[in-house]
PDB file of C-alpha atoms in Angstrom:
ATOM      1  CA  GLN A   1       0.000   0.000   0.000  1.00  0.00           C
ATOM      2  CA  GLU A   2       1.141   3.549  -0.602  1.00  0.00           C
ATOM      3  CA  GLN A   3       1.537   4.417   3.096  1.00  0.00           C
ATOM      4  CA  GLN A   4       3.640   1.276   3.615  1.00  0.00           C
ATOM      5  CA  LYS A   5       5.792   2.201   0.618  1.00  0.00           C
ATOM      6  CA  ALA A   6       6.441   5.614   2.195  1.00  0.00           C
ATOM      7  CA  PHE A   7       7.509   3.884   5.436  1.00  0.00           C
ATOM      8  CA  PHE A   8       9.954   1.603   3.581  1.00  0.00           C
ATOM      9  CA  GLU A   9      11.470   4.501   1.629  1.00  0.00           C
ATOM     10  CA  SER A  10      11.872   6.846   4.608  1.00  0.00           C
ATOM     11  CA  ASN A  11      15.386   7.638   5.829  1.00  0.00           C
ATOM     12  CA  ALA A  12      14.119   8.958   9.175  1.00  0.00           C
ATOM     13  CA  THR A  13      15.956   7.513  12.168  1.00  0.00           C
ATOM     14  CA  VAL A  14      12.664   7.166  14.056  1.00  0.00           C
ATOM     15  CA  ARG A  15       9.569   6.025  12.196  1.00  0.00           C
ATOM     16  CA  LEU A  16       6.072   5.476  13.545  1.00  0.00           C
ATOM     17  CA  VAL A  17       3.410   3.357  11.894  1.00  0.00           C
ATOM     18  CA  ARG A  18      -0.182   4.130  12.880  1.00  0.00           C
ATOM     19  CA  GLY A  19      -3.397   2.624  11.660  1.00  0.00           C
ATOM     20  CA  GLY A  20      -6.575   0.835  12.519  1.00  0.00           C
ATOM     21  CA  ASN A  21      -6.944  -2.682  13.847  1.00  0.00           C
ATOM     22  CA  ARG A  22      -5.634  -5.280  11.349  1.00  0.00           C
ATOM     23  CA  SER A  23      -4.440  -2.591   8.919  1.00  0.00           C
ATOM     24  CA  GLY A  24      -1.000  -4.141   8.371  1.00  0.00           C
ATOM     25  CA  LYS A  25       1.108  -2.145  10.841  1.00  0.00           C
ATOM     26  CA  SER A  26       2.955  -5.120  12.338  1.00  0.00           C
ATOM     27  CA  ILE A  27       3.415  -6.831   8.971  1.00  0.00           C
ATOM     28  CA  CYS A  28       4.953  -3.653   7.560  1.00  0.00           C
ATOM     29  CA  THR A  29       7.385  -3.135  10.425  1.00  0.00           C
ATOM     30  CA  PHE A  30       8.417  -6.792  10.720  1.00  0.00           C
ATOM     31  CA  MET A  31       8.935  -7.010   6.962  1.00  0.00           C
ATOM     32  CA  GLU A  32      11.257  -3.988   7.144  1.00  0.00           C
ATOM     33  CA  PHE A  33      13.025  -5.430  10.192  1.00  0.00           C
ATOM     34  CA  ALA A  34      13.625  -8.761   8.426  1.00  0.00           C
ATOM     35  CA  ARG A  35      14.881  -7.090   5.251  1.00  0.00           C
ATOM     36  CA  VAL A  36      17.379  -5.110   7.303  1.00  0.00           C
ATOM     37  CA  ALA A  37      18.480  -8.232   9.224  1.00  0.00           C
ATOM     38  CA  ARG A  38      19.093 -10.055   5.944  1.00  0.00           C
ATOM     39  CA  GLY A  39      20.823  -7.127   4.216  1.00  0.00           C
ATOM     40  CA  LEU A  40      17.979  -6.819   1.695  1.00  0.00           C
ATOM     41  CA  ASP A  41      16.830  -3.225   2.278  1.00  0.00           C
ATOM     42  CA  PRO A  42      16.548  -1.895  -1.291  1.00  0.00           C
ATOM     43  CA  PHE A  43      16.924   1.687  -0.064  1.00  0.00           C
ATOM     44  CA  ASN A  44      20.297   1.049   1.631  1.00  0.00           C
ATOM     45  CA  LYS A  45      19.352   2.745   4.899  1.00  0.00           C
ATOM     46  CA  PHE A  46      21.290   0.285   7.055  1.00  0.00           C
ATOM     47  CA  PRO A  47      24.785  -1.267   6.971  1.00  0.00           C
ATOM     48  CA  LYS A  48      25.248  -4.441   4.946  1.00  0.00           C
ATOM     49  CA  ASN A  49      28.971  -4.838   5.563  1.00  0.00           C
ATOM     50  CA  ARG A  50      28.925  -6.047   9.178  1.00  0.00           C
ATOM     51  CA  PRO A  51      26.768  -7.908  11.687  1.00  0.00           C
ATOM     52  CA  LEU A  52      23.931  -5.881  13.196  1.00  0.00           C
ATOM     53  CA  LEU A  53      22.467  -5.862  16.686  1.00  0.00           C
ATOM     54  CA  MET A  54      18.688  -5.654  16.481  1.00  0.00           C
ATOM     55  CA  TYR A  55      16.025  -5.510  19.196  1.00  0.00           C
ATOM     56  CA  VAL A  56      12.371  -6.549  19.058  1.00  0.00           C
ATOM     57  CA  ILE A  57      10.378  -5.225  21.996  1.00  0.00           C
ATOM     58  CA  GLY A  58       6.808  -6.237  22.728  1.00  0.00           C
ATOM     59  CA  ARG A  59       4.610  -6.088  25.774  1.00  0.00           C
ATOM     60  CA  ASP A  60       5.589  -9.456  27.282  1.00  0.00           C
ATOM     61  CA  ALA A  61       6.861 -12.989  26.645  1.00  0.00           C
ATOM     62  CA  ASP A  62       3.508 -14.043  25.200  1.00  0.00           C
ATOM     63  CA  TYR A  63       3.855 -11.340  22.536  1.00  0.00           C
ATOM     64  CA  ILE A  64       7.394 -12.474  21.668  1.00  0.00           C
ATOM     65  CA  GLY A  65       6.319 -16.085  21.205  1.00  0.00           C
ATOM     66  CA  ARG A  66       2.941 -15.510  19.628  1.00  0.00           C
ATOM     67  CA  VAL A  67       3.540 -12.491  17.376  1.00  0.00           C
ATOM     68  CA  ALA A  68       7.237 -11.687  16.907  1.00  0.00           C
ATOM     69  CA  TYR A  69       8.338 -15.289  16.347  1.00  0.00           C
ATOM     70  CA  ARG A  70       5.445 -15.949  13.948  1.00  0.00           C
ATOM     71  CA  LEU A  71       5.995 -12.811  11.871  1.00  0.00           C
ATOM     72  CA  LEU A  72       9.760 -13.262  11.578  1.00  0.00           C
ATOM     73  CA  PHE A  73      10.289 -17.015  11.340  1.00  0.00           C
ATOM     74  CA  LYS A  74       7.076 -18.771  10.223  1.00  0.00           C
ATOM     75  CA  PRO A  75       5.613 -18.933   6.700  1.00  0.00           C
ATOM     76  CA  GLY A  76       2.352 -17.173   5.956  1.00  0.00           C
ATOM     77  CA  ALA A  77       2.815 -13.708   7.444  1.00  0.00           C
ATOM     78  CA  ILE A  78       1.412 -12.538   4.115  1.00  0.00           C
ATOM     79  CA  LYS A  79      -0.112 -14.135   1.041  1.00  0.00           C
ATOM     80  CA  ILE A  80       1.711 -13.890  -2.278  1.00  0.00           C
ATOM     81  CA  ILE A  81       0.721 -14.422  -5.888  1.00  0.00           C
ATOM     82  CA  LEU A  82       2.516 -14.604  -9.229  1.00  0.00           C
ATOM     83  CA  ASP A  83       2.195 -11.302 -11.045  1.00  0.00           C
ATOM     84  CA  GLU A  84       0.570 -11.879 -14.437  1.00  0.00           C
ATOM     85  CA  LYS A  85       2.761  -9.277 -16.163  1.00  0.00           C
ATOM     86  CA  THR A  86       6.188  -9.861 -14.594  1.00  0.00           C
ATOM     87  CA  GLY A  87       5.942 -13.526 -13.594  1.00  0.00           C
ATOM     88  CA  HIS A  88       7.497 -12.602 -10.210  1.00  0.00           C
ATOM     89  CA  TRP A  89       5.989 -13.206  -6.780  1.00  0.00           C
ATOM     90  CA  ARG A  90       4.393 -10.183  -5.108  1.00  0.00           C
ATOM     91  CA  SER A  91       1.949  -9.409  -2.304  1.00  0.00           C
ATOM     92  CA  TYR A  92      -1.571 -10.655  -2.909  1.00  0.00           C
ATOM     93  CA  ARG A  93      -4.053  -7.769  -3.216  1.00  0.00           C
ATOM     94  CA  PRO A  94      -7.603  -9.136  -2.906  1.00  0.00           C
ATOM     95  CA  TRP A  95      -9.130  -5.648  -2.725  1.00  0.00           C
ATOM     96  CA  ALA A  96      -7.720  -4.732  -6.154  1.00  0.00           C
ATOM     97  CA  GLU A  97      -6.519  -6.595  -9.227  1.00  0.00           C
ATOM     98  CA  ASP A  98      -6.333 -10.009  -7.491  1.00  0.00           C
ATOM     99  CA  LYS A  99     -10.013 -10.111  -6.486  1.00  0.00           C
ATOM    100  CA  GLU A 100     -10.801 -13.027  -8.810  1.00  0.00           C
ATOM    101  CA  ARG A 101      -7.518 -14.905  -8.217  1.00  0.00           C
ATOM    102  CA  SER A 102      -7.841 -15.964  -4.557  1.00  0.00           C
ATOM    103  CA  HIS A 103      -7.317 -19.625  -5.518  1.00  0.00           C
ATOM    104  CA  GLU A 104      -3.807 -18.724  -6.746  1.00  0.00           C
ATOM    105  CA  ALA A 105      -2.623 -17.009  -3.552  1.00  0.00           C
ATOM    106  CA  VAL A 106      -0.209 -18.936  -1.330  1.00  0.00           C
ATOM    107  CA  ASP A 107       1.544 -18.362   1.982  1.00  0.00           C
ATOM    108  CA  ALA A 108       4.758 -16.398   1.633  1.00  0.00           C
ATOM    109  CA  PRO A 109       7.917 -18.026   2.964  1.00  0.00           C
ATOM    110  CA  PRO A 110       9.175 -16.760   6.344  1.00  0.00           C
ATOM    111  CA  PHE A 111      10.585 -13.250   6.359  1.00  0.00           C
ATOM    112  CA  ILE A 112      13.704 -14.844   7.883  1.00  0.00           C
ATOM    113  CA  PRO A 113      13.930 -18.393   6.500  1.00  0.00           C
ATOM    114  CA  PRO A 114      15.590 -21.283   8.377  1.00  0.00           C
ATOM    115  CA  GLU A 115      18.609 -21.292   6.059  1.00  0.00           C
ATOM    116  CA  CYS A 116      19.525 -17.793   7.320  1.00  0.00           C
ATOM    117  CA  ILE A 117      19.577 -18.865  10.974  1.00  0.00           C
ATOM    118  CA  ASP A 118      22.678 -20.235  12.653  1.00  0.00           C
ATOM    119  CA  PRO A 119      21.575 -23.685  13.911  1.00  0.00           C
ATOM    120  CA  LYS A 120      23.371 -23.003  17.195  1.00  0.00           C
ATOM    121  CA  GLY A 121      22.222 -19.396  17.275  1.00  0.00           C
ATOM    122  CA  TRP A 122      18.962 -19.748  19.179  1.00  0.00           C
ATOM    123  CA  ALA A 123      18.406 -18.979  22.843  1.00  0.00           C
ATOM    124  CA  PHE A 124      14.898 -19.520  24.183  1.00  0.00           C
ATOM    125  CA  GLU A 125      13.256 -18.487  27.420  1.00  0.00           C
ATOM    126  CA  ASN A 126      10.465 -20.945  26.651  1.00  0.00           C
ATOM    127  CA  LYS A 127      11.082 -23.053  23.541  1.00  0.00           C
ATOM    128  CA  ALA A 128       7.666 -24.751  23.606  1.00  0.00           C
ATOM    129  CA  GLU A 129       5.984 -21.335  23.425  1.00  0.00           C
ATOM    130  CA  ARG A 130       8.582 -19.953  20.942  1.00  0.00           C
ATOM    131  CA  VAL A 131       9.639 -17.224  23.378  1.00  0.00           C
ATOM    132  CA  PHE A 132      13.132 -16.516  22.093  1.00  0.00           C
ATOM    133  CA  SER A 133      15.653 -14.177  23.610  1.00  0.00           C
ATOM    134  CA  VAL A 134      18.299 -14.368  20.855  1.00  0.00           C
ATOM    135  CA  CYS A 135      18.430 -15.465  17.234  1.00  0.00           C
ATOM    136  CA  ARG A 136      21.800 -15.261  15.467  1.00  0.00           C
ATOM    137  CA  LEU A 137      21.926 -15.257  11.697  1.00  0.00           C
ATOM    138  CA  ASN A 138      24.394 -16.960   9.362  1.00  0.00           C
ATOM    139  CA  PHE A 139      24.213 -16.401   5.611  1.00  0.00           C
ATOM    140  CA  GLY A 140      27.080 -18.648   4.571  1.00  0.00           C
ATOM    141  CA  GLU A 141      30.831 -18.615   4.747  1.00  0.00           C
ATOM    142  CA  GLY A 142      32.397 -15.177   4.450  1.00  0.00           C
ATOM    143  CA  HIS A 143      29.159 -13.185   4.436  1.00  0.00           C
ATOM    144  CA  PRO A 144      29.789  -9.818   6.142  1.00  0.00           C
ATOM    145  CA  MET A 145      26.499  -9.902   8.073  1.00  0.00           C
ATOM    146  CA  ASN A 146      27.094 -13.307   9.681  1.00  0.00           C
ATOM    147  CA  GLY A 147      26.498 -12.988  13.395  1.00  0.00           C
ATOM    148  CA  THR A 148      23.677 -10.459  13.105  1.00  0.00           C
ATOM    149  CA  GLU A 149      21.711 -10.822  16.343  1.00  0.00           C
ATOM    150  CA  ILE A 150      18.030 -10.361  16.907  1.00  0.00           C
ATOM    151  CA  ARG A 151      17.299  -9.978  20.609  1.00  0.00           C
ATOM    152  CA  ALA A 152      13.726 -10.084  21.895  1.00  0.00           C
ATOM    153  CA  PHE A 153      12.508  -8.373  25.051  1.00  0.00           C
ATOM    154  CA  GLY A 154       9.229  -7.985  26.855  1.00  0.00           C
ATOM    155  CA  SER A 155       8.632  -4.417  28.003  1.00  0.00           C
ATOM    156  CA  ARG A 156       7.927  -5.556  31.563  1.00  0.00           C
ATOM    157  CA  SER A 157      11.612  -6.391  32.116  1.00  0.00           C
ATOM    158  CA  GLU A 158      14.365  -3.901  32.817  1.00  0.00           C
ATOM    159  CA  PRO A 159      15.729  -2.418  29.589  1.00  0.00           C
ATOM    160  CA  ALA A 160      19.205  -3.358  28.424  1.00  0.00           C
ATOM    161  CA  MET A 161      21.736  -0.562  28.757  1.00  0.00           C
ATOM    162  CA  GLY A 162      24.833   0.262  26.777  1.00  0.00           C
ATOM    163  CA  ASP A 163      24.371  -2.021  23.771  1.00  0.00           C
ATOM    164  CA  PRO A 164      25.309  -0.485  20.401  1.00  0.00           C
ATOM    165  CA  VAL A 165      21.933  -1.306  18.862  1.00  0.00           C
ATOM    166  CA  ASP A 166      21.457  -0.714  15.143  1.00  0.00           C
ATOM    167  CA  VAL A 167      17.684  -1.239  14.859  1.00  0.00           C
ATOM    168  CA  VAL A 168      14.867  -1.357  17.412  1.00  0.00           C
ATOM    169  CA  LEU A 169      11.324  -2.475  16.595  1.00  0.00           C
ATOM    170  CA  ILE A 170       8.729  -1.698  19.263  1.00  0.00           C
ATOM    171  CA  ASP A 171       5.367  -3.204  18.439  1.00  0.00           C
ATOM    172  CA  GLU A 172       2.046  -2.555  20.129  1.00  0.00           C
ATOM    173  CA  ASP A 173       1.655  -1.151  23.619  1.00  0.00           C
ATOM    174  CA  ILE A 174       4.556  -1.484  25.998  1.00  0.00           C
ATOM    175  CA  ASP A 175       4.580  -1.233  29.778  1.00  0.00           C
ATOM    176  CA  ASN A 176       8.036   0.177  30.527  1.00  0.00           C
ATOM    177  CA  GLU A 177       8.865   3.043  28.177  1.00  0.00           C
TER     178      GLU A 177
END
């Protein structure tokens, strides 16, 4: 959507996404977060030549396991469809040109697929509930962004101090500003 495009293109150091319930706010911000983590930001707003330290902050552990984990690491955060003109995958738009093509839409792969995650790079507070505290990325031998860390925090805990954080995503209401 146009407002999401403006968010992706913005070079502002602090960006705020507002909208109604189920309007795509979280999808937009987690998509941007994942593109940055993978070095895929087409607007080159973030470093791609070194590992990044990235924070996801939500209200509590339930949010981390239920929302953040799902949007970053599980397939189906969005639906995609093959574009009839380009033959490339793109976001499914049922309110517009894709109205009659719902049977062709499929779940998108995870924003951060398993092959980008260091198999030994997970730390969980509660693995059964997918409440992760750290996810380290590995893109293959010699990749400059190997070791990028995504750290997840609930806002009810004490904030970390002194970390040289590159990107922070705060989603929904938080308790401890």
